[in-house]
Short mmCIF file of C-alpha atoms and ligand atoms in Angstrom, two decimals:
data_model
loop_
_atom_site.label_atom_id
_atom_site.label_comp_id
_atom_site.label_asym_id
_atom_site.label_seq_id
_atom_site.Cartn_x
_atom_site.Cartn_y
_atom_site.Cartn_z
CA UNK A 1 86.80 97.39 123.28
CA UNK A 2 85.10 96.53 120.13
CA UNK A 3 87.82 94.41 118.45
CA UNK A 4 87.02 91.99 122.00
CA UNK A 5 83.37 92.49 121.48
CA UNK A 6 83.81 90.92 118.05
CA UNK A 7 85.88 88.28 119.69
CA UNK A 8 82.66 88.00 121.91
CA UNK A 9 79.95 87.64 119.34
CA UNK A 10 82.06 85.39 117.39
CA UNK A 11 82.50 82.80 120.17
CA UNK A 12 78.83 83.00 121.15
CA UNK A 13 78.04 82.34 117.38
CA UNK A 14 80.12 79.38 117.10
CA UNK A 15 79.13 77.43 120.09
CA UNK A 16 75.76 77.90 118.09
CA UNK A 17 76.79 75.83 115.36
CA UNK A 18 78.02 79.15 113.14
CA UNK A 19 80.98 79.21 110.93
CA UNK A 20 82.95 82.30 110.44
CA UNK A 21 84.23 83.32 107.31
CA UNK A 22 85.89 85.89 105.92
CA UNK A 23 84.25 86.05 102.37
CA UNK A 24 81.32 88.26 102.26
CA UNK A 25 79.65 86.59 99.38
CA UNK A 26 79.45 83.10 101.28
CA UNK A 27 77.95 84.72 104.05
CA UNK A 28 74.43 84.06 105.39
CA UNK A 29 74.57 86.09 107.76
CA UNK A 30 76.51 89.66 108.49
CA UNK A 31 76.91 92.10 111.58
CA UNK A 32 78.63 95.18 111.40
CA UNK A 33 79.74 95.92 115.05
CA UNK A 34 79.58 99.67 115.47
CA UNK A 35 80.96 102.26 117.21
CA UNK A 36 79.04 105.73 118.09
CA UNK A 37 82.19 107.99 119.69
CA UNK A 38 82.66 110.05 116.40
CA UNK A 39 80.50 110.99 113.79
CA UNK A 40 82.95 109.90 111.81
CA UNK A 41 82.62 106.57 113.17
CA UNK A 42 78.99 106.05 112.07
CA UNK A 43 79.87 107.71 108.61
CA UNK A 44 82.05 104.78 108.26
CA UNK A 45 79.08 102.08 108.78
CA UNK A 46 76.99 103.91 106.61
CA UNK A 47 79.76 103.10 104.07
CA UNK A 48 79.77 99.68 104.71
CA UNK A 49 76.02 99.54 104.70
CA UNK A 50 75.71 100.27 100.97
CA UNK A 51 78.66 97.69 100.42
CA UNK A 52 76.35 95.00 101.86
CA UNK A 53 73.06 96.30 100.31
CA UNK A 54 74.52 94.99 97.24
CA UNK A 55 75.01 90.87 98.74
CA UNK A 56 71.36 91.39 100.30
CA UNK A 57 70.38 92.26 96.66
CA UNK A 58 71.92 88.77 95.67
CA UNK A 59 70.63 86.68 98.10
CA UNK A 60 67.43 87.90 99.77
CA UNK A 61 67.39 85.90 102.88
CA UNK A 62 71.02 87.44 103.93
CA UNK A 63 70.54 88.32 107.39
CA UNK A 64 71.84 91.65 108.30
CA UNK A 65 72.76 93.13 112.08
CA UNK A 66 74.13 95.75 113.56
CA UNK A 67 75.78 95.06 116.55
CA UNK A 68 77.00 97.97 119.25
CA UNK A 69 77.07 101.49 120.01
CA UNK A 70 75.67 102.55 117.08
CA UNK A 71 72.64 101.03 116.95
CA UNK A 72 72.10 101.61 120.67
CA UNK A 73 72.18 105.18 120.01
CA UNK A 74 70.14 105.35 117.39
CA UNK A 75 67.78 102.96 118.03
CA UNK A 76 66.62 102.28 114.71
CA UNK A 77 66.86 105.74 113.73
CA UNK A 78 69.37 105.49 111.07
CA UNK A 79 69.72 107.92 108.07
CA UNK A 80 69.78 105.42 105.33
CA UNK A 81 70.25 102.09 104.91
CA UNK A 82 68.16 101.04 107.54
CA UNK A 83 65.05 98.76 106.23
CA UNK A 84 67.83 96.45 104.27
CA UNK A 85 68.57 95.56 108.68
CA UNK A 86 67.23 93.13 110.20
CA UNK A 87 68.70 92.87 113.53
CA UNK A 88 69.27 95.78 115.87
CA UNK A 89 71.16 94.43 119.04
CA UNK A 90 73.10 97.00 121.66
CA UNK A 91 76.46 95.96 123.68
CA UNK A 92 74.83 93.65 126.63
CA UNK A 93 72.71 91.82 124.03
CA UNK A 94 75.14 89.68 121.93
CA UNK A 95 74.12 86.40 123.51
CA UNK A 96 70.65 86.52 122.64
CA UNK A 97 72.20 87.19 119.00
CA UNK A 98 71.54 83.16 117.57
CA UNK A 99 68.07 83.41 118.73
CA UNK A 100 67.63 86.50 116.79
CA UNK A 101 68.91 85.08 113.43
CA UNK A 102 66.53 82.14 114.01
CA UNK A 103 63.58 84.43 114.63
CA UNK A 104 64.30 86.74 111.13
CA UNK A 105 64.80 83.55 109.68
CA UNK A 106 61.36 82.34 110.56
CA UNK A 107 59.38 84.86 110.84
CA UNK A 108 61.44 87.34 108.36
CA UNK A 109 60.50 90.38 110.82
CA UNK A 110 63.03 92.58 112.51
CA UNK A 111 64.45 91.84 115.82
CA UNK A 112 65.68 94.86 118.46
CA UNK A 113 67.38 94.50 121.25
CA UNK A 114 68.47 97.41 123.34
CA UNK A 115 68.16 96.71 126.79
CA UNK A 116 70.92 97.52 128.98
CA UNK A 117 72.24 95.78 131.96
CA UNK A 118 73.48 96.24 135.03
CA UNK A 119 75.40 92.55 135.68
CA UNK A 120 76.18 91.38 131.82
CA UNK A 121 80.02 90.90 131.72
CA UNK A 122 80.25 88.24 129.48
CA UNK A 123 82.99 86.61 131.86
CA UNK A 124 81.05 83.25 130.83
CA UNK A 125 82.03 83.64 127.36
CA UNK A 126 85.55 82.83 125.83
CA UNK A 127 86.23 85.19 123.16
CA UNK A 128 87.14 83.61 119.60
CA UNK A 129 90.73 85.42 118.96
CA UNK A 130 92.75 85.80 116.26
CA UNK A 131 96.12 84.32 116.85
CA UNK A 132 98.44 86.81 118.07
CA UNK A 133 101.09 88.70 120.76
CA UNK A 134 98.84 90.52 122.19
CA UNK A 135 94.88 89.57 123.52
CA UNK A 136 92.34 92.18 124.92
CA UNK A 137 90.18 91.73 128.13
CA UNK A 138 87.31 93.79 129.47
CA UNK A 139 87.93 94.11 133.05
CA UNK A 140 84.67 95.83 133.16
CA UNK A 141 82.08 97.13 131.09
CA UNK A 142 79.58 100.35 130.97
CA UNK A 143 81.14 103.80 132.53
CA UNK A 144 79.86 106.04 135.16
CA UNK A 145 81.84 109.15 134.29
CA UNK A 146 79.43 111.22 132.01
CA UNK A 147 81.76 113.24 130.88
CA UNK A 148 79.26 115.53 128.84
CA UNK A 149 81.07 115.12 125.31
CA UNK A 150 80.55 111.42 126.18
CA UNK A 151 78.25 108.98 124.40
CA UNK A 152 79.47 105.75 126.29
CA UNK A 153 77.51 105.98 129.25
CA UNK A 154 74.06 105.86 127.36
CA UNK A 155 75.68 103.20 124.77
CA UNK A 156 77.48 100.67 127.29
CA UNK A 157 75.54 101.35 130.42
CA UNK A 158 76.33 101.67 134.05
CA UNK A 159 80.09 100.68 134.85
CA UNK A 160 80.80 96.98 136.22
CA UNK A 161 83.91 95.18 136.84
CA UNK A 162 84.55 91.17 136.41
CA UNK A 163 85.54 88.89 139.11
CA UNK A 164 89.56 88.73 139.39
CA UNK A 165 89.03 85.24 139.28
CA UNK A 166 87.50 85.28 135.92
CA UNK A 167 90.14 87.95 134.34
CA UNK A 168 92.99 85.58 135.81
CA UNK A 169 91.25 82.47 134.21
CA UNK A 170 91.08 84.00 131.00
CA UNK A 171 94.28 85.17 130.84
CA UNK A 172 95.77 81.78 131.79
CA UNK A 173 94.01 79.97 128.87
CA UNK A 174 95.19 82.82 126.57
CA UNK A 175 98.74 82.34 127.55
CA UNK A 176 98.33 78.54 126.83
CA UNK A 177 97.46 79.36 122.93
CA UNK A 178 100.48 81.38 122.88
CA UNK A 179 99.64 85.05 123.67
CA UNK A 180 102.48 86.99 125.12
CA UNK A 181 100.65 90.21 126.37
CA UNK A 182 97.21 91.21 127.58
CA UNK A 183 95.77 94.44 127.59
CA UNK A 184 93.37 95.31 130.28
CA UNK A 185 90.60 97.09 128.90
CA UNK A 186 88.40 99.22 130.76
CA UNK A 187 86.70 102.96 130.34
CA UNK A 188 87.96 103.90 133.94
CA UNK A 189 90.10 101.08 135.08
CA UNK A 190 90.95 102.96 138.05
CA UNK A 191 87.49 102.60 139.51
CA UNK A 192 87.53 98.70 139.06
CA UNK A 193 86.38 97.39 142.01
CA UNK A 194 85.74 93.29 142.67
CA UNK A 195 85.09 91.64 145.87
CA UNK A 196 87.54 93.66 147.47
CA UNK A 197 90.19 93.91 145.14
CA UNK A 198 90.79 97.30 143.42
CA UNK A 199 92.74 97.39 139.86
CA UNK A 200 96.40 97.41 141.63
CA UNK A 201 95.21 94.07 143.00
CA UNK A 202 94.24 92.74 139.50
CA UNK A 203 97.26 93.80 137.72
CA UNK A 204 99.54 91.98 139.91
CA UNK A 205 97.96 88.75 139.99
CA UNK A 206 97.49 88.64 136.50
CA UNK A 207 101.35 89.73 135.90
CA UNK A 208 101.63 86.17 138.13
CA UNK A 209 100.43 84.02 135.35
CA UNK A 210 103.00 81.64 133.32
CA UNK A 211 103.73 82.93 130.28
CA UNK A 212 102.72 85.93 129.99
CA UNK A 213 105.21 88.56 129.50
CA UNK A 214 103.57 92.15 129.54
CA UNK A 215 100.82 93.45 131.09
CA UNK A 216 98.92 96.60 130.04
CA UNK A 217 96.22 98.74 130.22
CA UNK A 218 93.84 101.39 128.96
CA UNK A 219 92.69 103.73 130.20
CA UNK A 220 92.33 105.13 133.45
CA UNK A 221 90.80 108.32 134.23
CA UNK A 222 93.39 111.22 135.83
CA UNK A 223 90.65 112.05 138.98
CA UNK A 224 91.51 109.18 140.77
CA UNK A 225 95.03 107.40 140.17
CA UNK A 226 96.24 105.92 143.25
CA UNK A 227 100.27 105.74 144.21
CA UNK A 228 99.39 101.97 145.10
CA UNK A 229 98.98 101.40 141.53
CA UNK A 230 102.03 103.44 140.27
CA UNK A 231 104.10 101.12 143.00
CA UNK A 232 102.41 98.05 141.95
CA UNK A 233 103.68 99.35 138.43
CA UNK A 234 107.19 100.48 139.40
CA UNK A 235 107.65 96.50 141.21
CA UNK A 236 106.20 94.47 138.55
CA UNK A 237 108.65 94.60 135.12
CA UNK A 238 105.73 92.24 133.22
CA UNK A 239 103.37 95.92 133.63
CA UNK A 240 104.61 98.04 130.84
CA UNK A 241 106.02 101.71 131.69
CA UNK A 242 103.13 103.14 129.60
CA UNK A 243 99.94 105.43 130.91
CA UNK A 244 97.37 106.54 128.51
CA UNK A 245 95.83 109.61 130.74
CA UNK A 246 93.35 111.39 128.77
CA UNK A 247 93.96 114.59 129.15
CA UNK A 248 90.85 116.08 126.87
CA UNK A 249 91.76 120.19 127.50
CA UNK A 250 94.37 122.74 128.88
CA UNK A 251 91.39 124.71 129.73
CA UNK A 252 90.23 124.99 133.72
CA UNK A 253 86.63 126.31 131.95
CA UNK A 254 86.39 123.95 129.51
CA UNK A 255 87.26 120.65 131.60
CA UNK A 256 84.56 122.01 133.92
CA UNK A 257 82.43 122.39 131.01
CA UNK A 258 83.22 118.59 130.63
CA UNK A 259 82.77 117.43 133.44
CA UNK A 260 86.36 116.04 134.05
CA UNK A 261 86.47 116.84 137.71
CA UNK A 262 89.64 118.22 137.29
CA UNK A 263 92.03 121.06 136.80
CA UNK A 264 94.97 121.42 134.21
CA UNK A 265 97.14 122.36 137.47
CA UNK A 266 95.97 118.95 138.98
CA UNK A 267 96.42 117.03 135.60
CA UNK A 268 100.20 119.01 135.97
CA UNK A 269 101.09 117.49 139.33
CA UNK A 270 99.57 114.25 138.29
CA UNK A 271 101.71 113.98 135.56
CA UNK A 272 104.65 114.58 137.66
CA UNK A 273 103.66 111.96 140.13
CA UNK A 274 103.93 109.69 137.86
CA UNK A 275 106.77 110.65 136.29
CA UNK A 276 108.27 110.82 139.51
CA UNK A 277 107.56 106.97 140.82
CA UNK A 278 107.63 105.19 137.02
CA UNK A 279 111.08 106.43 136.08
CA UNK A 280 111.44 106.63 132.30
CA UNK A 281 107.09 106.53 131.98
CA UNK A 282 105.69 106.78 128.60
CA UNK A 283 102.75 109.21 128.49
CA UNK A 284 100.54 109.63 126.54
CA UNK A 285 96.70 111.12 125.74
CA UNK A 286 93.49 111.89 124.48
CA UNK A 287 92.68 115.47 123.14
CA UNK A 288 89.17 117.34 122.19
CA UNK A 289 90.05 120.79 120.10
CA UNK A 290 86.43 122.58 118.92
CA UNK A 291 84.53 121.68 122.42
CA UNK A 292 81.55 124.05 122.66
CA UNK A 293 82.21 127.45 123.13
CA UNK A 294 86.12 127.40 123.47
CA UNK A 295 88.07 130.03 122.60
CA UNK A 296 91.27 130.96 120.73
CA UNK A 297 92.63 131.05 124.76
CA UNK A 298 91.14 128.30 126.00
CA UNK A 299 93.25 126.54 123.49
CA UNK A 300 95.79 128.14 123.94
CA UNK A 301 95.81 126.96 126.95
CA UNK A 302 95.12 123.00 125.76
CA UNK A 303 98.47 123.81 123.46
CA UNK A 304 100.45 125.37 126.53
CA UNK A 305 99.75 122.39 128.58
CA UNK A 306 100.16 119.51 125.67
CA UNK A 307 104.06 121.68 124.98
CA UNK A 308 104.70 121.92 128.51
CA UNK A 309 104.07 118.01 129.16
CA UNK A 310 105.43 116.66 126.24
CA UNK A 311 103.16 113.55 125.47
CA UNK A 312 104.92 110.49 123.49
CA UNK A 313 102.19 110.74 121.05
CA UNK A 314 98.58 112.05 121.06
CA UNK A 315 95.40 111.40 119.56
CA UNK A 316 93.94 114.45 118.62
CA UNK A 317 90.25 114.49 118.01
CA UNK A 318 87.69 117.50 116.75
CA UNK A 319 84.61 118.07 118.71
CA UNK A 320 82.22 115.70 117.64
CA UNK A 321 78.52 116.31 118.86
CA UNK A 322 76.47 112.82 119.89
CA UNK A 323 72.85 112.64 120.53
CA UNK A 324 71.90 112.12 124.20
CA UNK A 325 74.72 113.11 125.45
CA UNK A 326 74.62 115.97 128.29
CA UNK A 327 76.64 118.76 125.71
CA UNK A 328 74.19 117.81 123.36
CA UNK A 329 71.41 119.13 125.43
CA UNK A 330 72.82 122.08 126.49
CA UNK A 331 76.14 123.80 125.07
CA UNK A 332 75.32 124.24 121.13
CA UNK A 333 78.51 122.94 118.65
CA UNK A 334 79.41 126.41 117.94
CA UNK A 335 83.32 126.39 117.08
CA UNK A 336 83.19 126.86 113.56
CA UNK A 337 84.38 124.15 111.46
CA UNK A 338 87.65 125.60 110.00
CA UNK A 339 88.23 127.01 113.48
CA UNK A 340 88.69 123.66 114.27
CA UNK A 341 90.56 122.49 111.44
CA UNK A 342 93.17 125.10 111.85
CA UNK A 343 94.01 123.92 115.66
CA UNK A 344 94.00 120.42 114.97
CA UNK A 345 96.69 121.16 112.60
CA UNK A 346 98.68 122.98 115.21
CA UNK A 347 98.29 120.22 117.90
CA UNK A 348 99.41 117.30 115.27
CA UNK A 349 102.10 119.65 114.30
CA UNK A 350 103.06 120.01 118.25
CA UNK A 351 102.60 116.30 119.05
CA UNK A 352 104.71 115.30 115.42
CA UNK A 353 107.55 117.60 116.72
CA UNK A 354 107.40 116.06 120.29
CA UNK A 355 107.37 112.27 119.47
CA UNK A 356 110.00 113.13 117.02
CA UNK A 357 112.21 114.75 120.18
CA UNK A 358 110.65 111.66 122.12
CA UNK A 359 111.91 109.24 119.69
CA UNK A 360 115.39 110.62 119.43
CA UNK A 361 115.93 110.51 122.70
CA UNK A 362 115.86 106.92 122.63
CA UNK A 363 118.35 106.60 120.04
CA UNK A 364 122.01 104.89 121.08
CA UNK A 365 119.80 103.21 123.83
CA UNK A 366 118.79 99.62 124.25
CA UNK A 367 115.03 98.59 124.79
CA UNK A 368 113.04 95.15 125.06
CA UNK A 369 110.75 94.81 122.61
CA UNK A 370 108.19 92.14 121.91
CA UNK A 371 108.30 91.03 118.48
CA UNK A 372 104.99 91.30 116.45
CA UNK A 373 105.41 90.18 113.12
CA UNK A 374 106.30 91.43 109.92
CA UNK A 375 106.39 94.69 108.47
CA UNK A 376 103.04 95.14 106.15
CA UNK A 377 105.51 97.16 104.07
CA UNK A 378 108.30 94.75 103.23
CA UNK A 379 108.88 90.71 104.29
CA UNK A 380 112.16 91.97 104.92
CA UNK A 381 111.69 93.40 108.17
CA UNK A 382 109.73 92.80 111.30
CA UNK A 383 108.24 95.18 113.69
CA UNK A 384 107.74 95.15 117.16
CA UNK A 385 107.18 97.25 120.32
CA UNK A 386 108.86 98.68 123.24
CA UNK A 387 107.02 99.09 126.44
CA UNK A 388 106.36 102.93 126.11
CA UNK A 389 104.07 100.84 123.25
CA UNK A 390 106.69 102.66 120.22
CA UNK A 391 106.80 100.64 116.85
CA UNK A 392 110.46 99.33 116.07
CA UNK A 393 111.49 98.09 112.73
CA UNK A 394 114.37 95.85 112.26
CA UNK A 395 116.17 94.21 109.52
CA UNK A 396 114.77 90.45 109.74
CA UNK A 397 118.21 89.08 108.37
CA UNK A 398 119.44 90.12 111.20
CA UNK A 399 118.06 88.03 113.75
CA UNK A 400 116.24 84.48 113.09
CA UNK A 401 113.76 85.59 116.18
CA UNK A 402 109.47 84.96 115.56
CA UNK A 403 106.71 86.68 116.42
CA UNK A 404 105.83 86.77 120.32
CA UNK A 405 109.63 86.54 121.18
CA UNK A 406 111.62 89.24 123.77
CA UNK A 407 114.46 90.95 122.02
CA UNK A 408 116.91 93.65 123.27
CA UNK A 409 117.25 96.11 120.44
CA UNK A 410 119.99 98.62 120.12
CA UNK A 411 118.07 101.74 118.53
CA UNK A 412 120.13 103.83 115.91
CA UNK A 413 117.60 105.90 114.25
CA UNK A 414 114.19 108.03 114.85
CA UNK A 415 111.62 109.37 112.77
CA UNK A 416 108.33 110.84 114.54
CA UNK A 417 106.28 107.49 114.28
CA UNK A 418 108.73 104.74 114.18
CA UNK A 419 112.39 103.67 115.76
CA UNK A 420 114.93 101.63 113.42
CA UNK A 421 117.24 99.08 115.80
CA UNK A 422 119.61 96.09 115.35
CA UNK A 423 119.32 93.35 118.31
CA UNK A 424 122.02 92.77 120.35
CA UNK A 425 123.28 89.40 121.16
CA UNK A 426 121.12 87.55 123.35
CA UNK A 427 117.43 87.04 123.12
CA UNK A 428 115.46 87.67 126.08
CA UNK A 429 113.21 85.15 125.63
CA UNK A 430 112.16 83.05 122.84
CA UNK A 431 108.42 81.95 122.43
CA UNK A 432 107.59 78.12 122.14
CA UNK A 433 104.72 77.98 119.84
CA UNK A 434 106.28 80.64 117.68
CA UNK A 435 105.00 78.76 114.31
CA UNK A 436 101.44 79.21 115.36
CA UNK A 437 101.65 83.01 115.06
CA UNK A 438 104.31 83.84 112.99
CA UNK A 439 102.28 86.57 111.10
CA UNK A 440 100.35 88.67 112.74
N1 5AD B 1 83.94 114.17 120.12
C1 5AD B 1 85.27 114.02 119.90
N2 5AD B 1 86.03 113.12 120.57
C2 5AD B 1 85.41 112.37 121.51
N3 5AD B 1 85.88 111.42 122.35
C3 5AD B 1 84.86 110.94 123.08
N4 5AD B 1 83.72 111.57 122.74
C4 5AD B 1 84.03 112.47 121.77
C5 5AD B 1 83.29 113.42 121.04
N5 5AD B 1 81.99 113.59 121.25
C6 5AD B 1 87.30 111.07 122.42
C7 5AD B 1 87.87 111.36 123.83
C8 5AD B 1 88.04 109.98 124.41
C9 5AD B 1 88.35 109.16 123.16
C10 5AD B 1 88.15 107.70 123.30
O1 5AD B 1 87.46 109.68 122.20
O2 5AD B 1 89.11 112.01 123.66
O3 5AD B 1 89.08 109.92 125.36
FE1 SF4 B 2 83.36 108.68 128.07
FE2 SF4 B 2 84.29 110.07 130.17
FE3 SF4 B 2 83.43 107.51 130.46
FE4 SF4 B 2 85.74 108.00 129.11
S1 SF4 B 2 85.36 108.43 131.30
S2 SF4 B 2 84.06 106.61 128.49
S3 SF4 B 2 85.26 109.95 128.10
S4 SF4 B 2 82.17 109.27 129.91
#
């Protein structure tokens, strides 16, 4: 969500006479776009804030921002770093962004911008993308959920979904510069709503447009996942046979302490529903270890379920604690620190033996996967990705294919992150405007 919110700012600043570039000491002006889910996340800006204290040292009129969740949570209430800031501006705000530099640039006084909205969707802006296979949309904006470990709501506001009209004309330009796949973003997709139409309905037209060759999406939330939108997945071979379902906890207590509005028995027999309609269905999911006041049972519990499911891979997060959030105010972080250390390590060690069983599974059989590029590692190889969303590597001297092309790949080895294949004789189908992306 905040790789396209980048994409977002950077259109808005260029149809405002900005340039981009991509060398920090040229720059007049610099955001840091910001995310708040993690402490870990704003340890990471703080980073990059003493990075950029240095450029502001060498040219005093260098205009700094930062953009997003961050600085909507803390409102100016950073722990260092913050008088070399000029701009403060939250997630509905980035258009008012080039009026902001002006105004520092005047005036040299600091300009904040938190407000939140309930209609700002952007669908009037194009986002400025990086060539590529794959393009992000937000289908909607803000969540609704409060899930109490859950900073979101506060940062990004109350939920709204885009007109499929507006998603559909996006994606049809994208597919014109060459991208082969969209990914629908969302926090709950499966409460998009527009006009109408309900995200089952948006996912098919948009698997309608020319050119576009997968479909997917992230993430919907398991209280509400209709079987119209497992059939509308099961019809449509463009939708990739991948759910992310966040499954948070094993624990009945502490998913009611979360306000997940489920059980682990109903996250069971939703996993099996799916299984059942999307033959062959990669899962996979979202886990919290450390969440107030659990106990060496309760995750047992989270470890019984995650074994019993067998996820195609996980990520595995430690209980963070965000300000303003509902957890915040009332359940204390009490789960000591090396508690939690010592059951992440178990999950990762769970999840690394199950994508490894995953992965070998799939070995002697032949997927489609959409070529992505080439291997950061070595120019002698390119990697792509099945549908379940695995990363295959295969010998580039094998095949004269390009980026954004369909291959069929026969897989003959596994490790717990990666398949190795060889492509069988036909391409599926070759891109047109292959040398515009060829790395990616
Ligand atoms: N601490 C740890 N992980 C969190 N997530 C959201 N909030 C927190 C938090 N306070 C995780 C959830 C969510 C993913 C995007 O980030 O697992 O699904
Ligand atoms: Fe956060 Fe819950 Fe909304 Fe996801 S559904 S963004 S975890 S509040």
């Amino acid at each position: 969500m905040n790789a396209y919110d980048s994409e977002l700012v950077k259109s808005i600043l260029c149809k405002n006479n900005f340039e981009i570039t991509a060398v920090a000491d040229e720059a007049e002006v610099v955001f840091l776009n910001t995310c708040a889910i993690r402490e870990n996340a704003h340890s990471k800006i703080y980073g990059r804030l003493g990075e950029i204290k240095h450029l502001k040292r060498k040219n005093k009129r260098l205009v700094v921002g930062l953009l997003g969740c961050m600085a909507q949570n803390l409102r100016g209430g950073l722990k260092q770093n913050e008088n070399m800031i000029d701009i403060f501006a939250g997630p509905d705000s980035y258009k008012r962004l080039p009026a902001m530099i002006d105004s520092v640039l005047e005036t040299g006084s600091k300009e904040y911008d938190f407000s939140l909205s309930e209609f700002e969707d952007y669908s009037d802006v194009y986002p400025k993308r990086l060539p590529g296979v794959n393009a992000w949309i937000a289908v909607m904006r803000g969540c609704d959920n409060f899930c109490t470990f859950c900073v979101v709501p506060y940062t990004r506001g109350r939920e709204r979904s885009r007109t499929v009209e507006s998603v559909v004309s996006e994606t049809e330009k994208l597919a014109q510069e060459g991208f082969r796949q969209v990914t629908l973003l969302g926090q709950n997709v499966n409460s998009y709503r527009s006009n109408g139409s309900d995200f089952a309905d948006l996912m098919r037209v948009v698997t309608e447009v020319d050119g576009i060759e997968r479909v997917r999406f992230t993430s919907p939330h398991p209280k509400d996942f209709p079987d119209k939108f497992l059939q509308v997945m099961v019809e449509n071979p463009k939708i990739c046979n991948h759910v992310h379902l966040p499954l948070q906890a094993g624990s009945d207590r502490i998913l009611a302490k979360m306000a997940r509005t489920y059980t682990r028995d109903d996250f069971i027999e939703l996993v099996d529903r799916i299984r059942d309609i999307v033959p062959g269905v990669a899962l996979t999911t979202d886990i919290i270890i450390g969440f107030p006041t659990e106990t060496d049972r309760d995750f047992e519990e989270t470890y019984e379920v995650m074994d019993g499911i067998g996820f195609e891979s996980s990520y595995i997060f430690k209980y963070s604690e965000r300000q303003n959030t509902i957890a915040f105010k009332k359940h204390p972080d009490d789960v000591p620190e090396e508690v939690k250390t010592e059951r992440i390590v178990r999950l990762f060690e769970l999840q690394k033996r199950k994508s490894l069983a995953a992965n070998q599974r799939e070995v002697g059989s032949t997927l489609e996967v959409l070529v992505e590029g080439r291997s950061k590692k070595t120019d002698k190889e390119w990697i792509g990705r099945t549908e379940g969303n695995k990363i295959v590597v295969f010998e580039k001297a094998l095949t004269a294919c390009r980026a954004g092309d369909l291959l069929r790949l026969q897989i003959n080895a596994a490790t717990a992150n990666t398949l190795f294949g060889e492509p069988i004789a036909t391409h599926l189908k070759l891109t047109e405007k292959a040398d515009e992306f060829s790395s990616c």
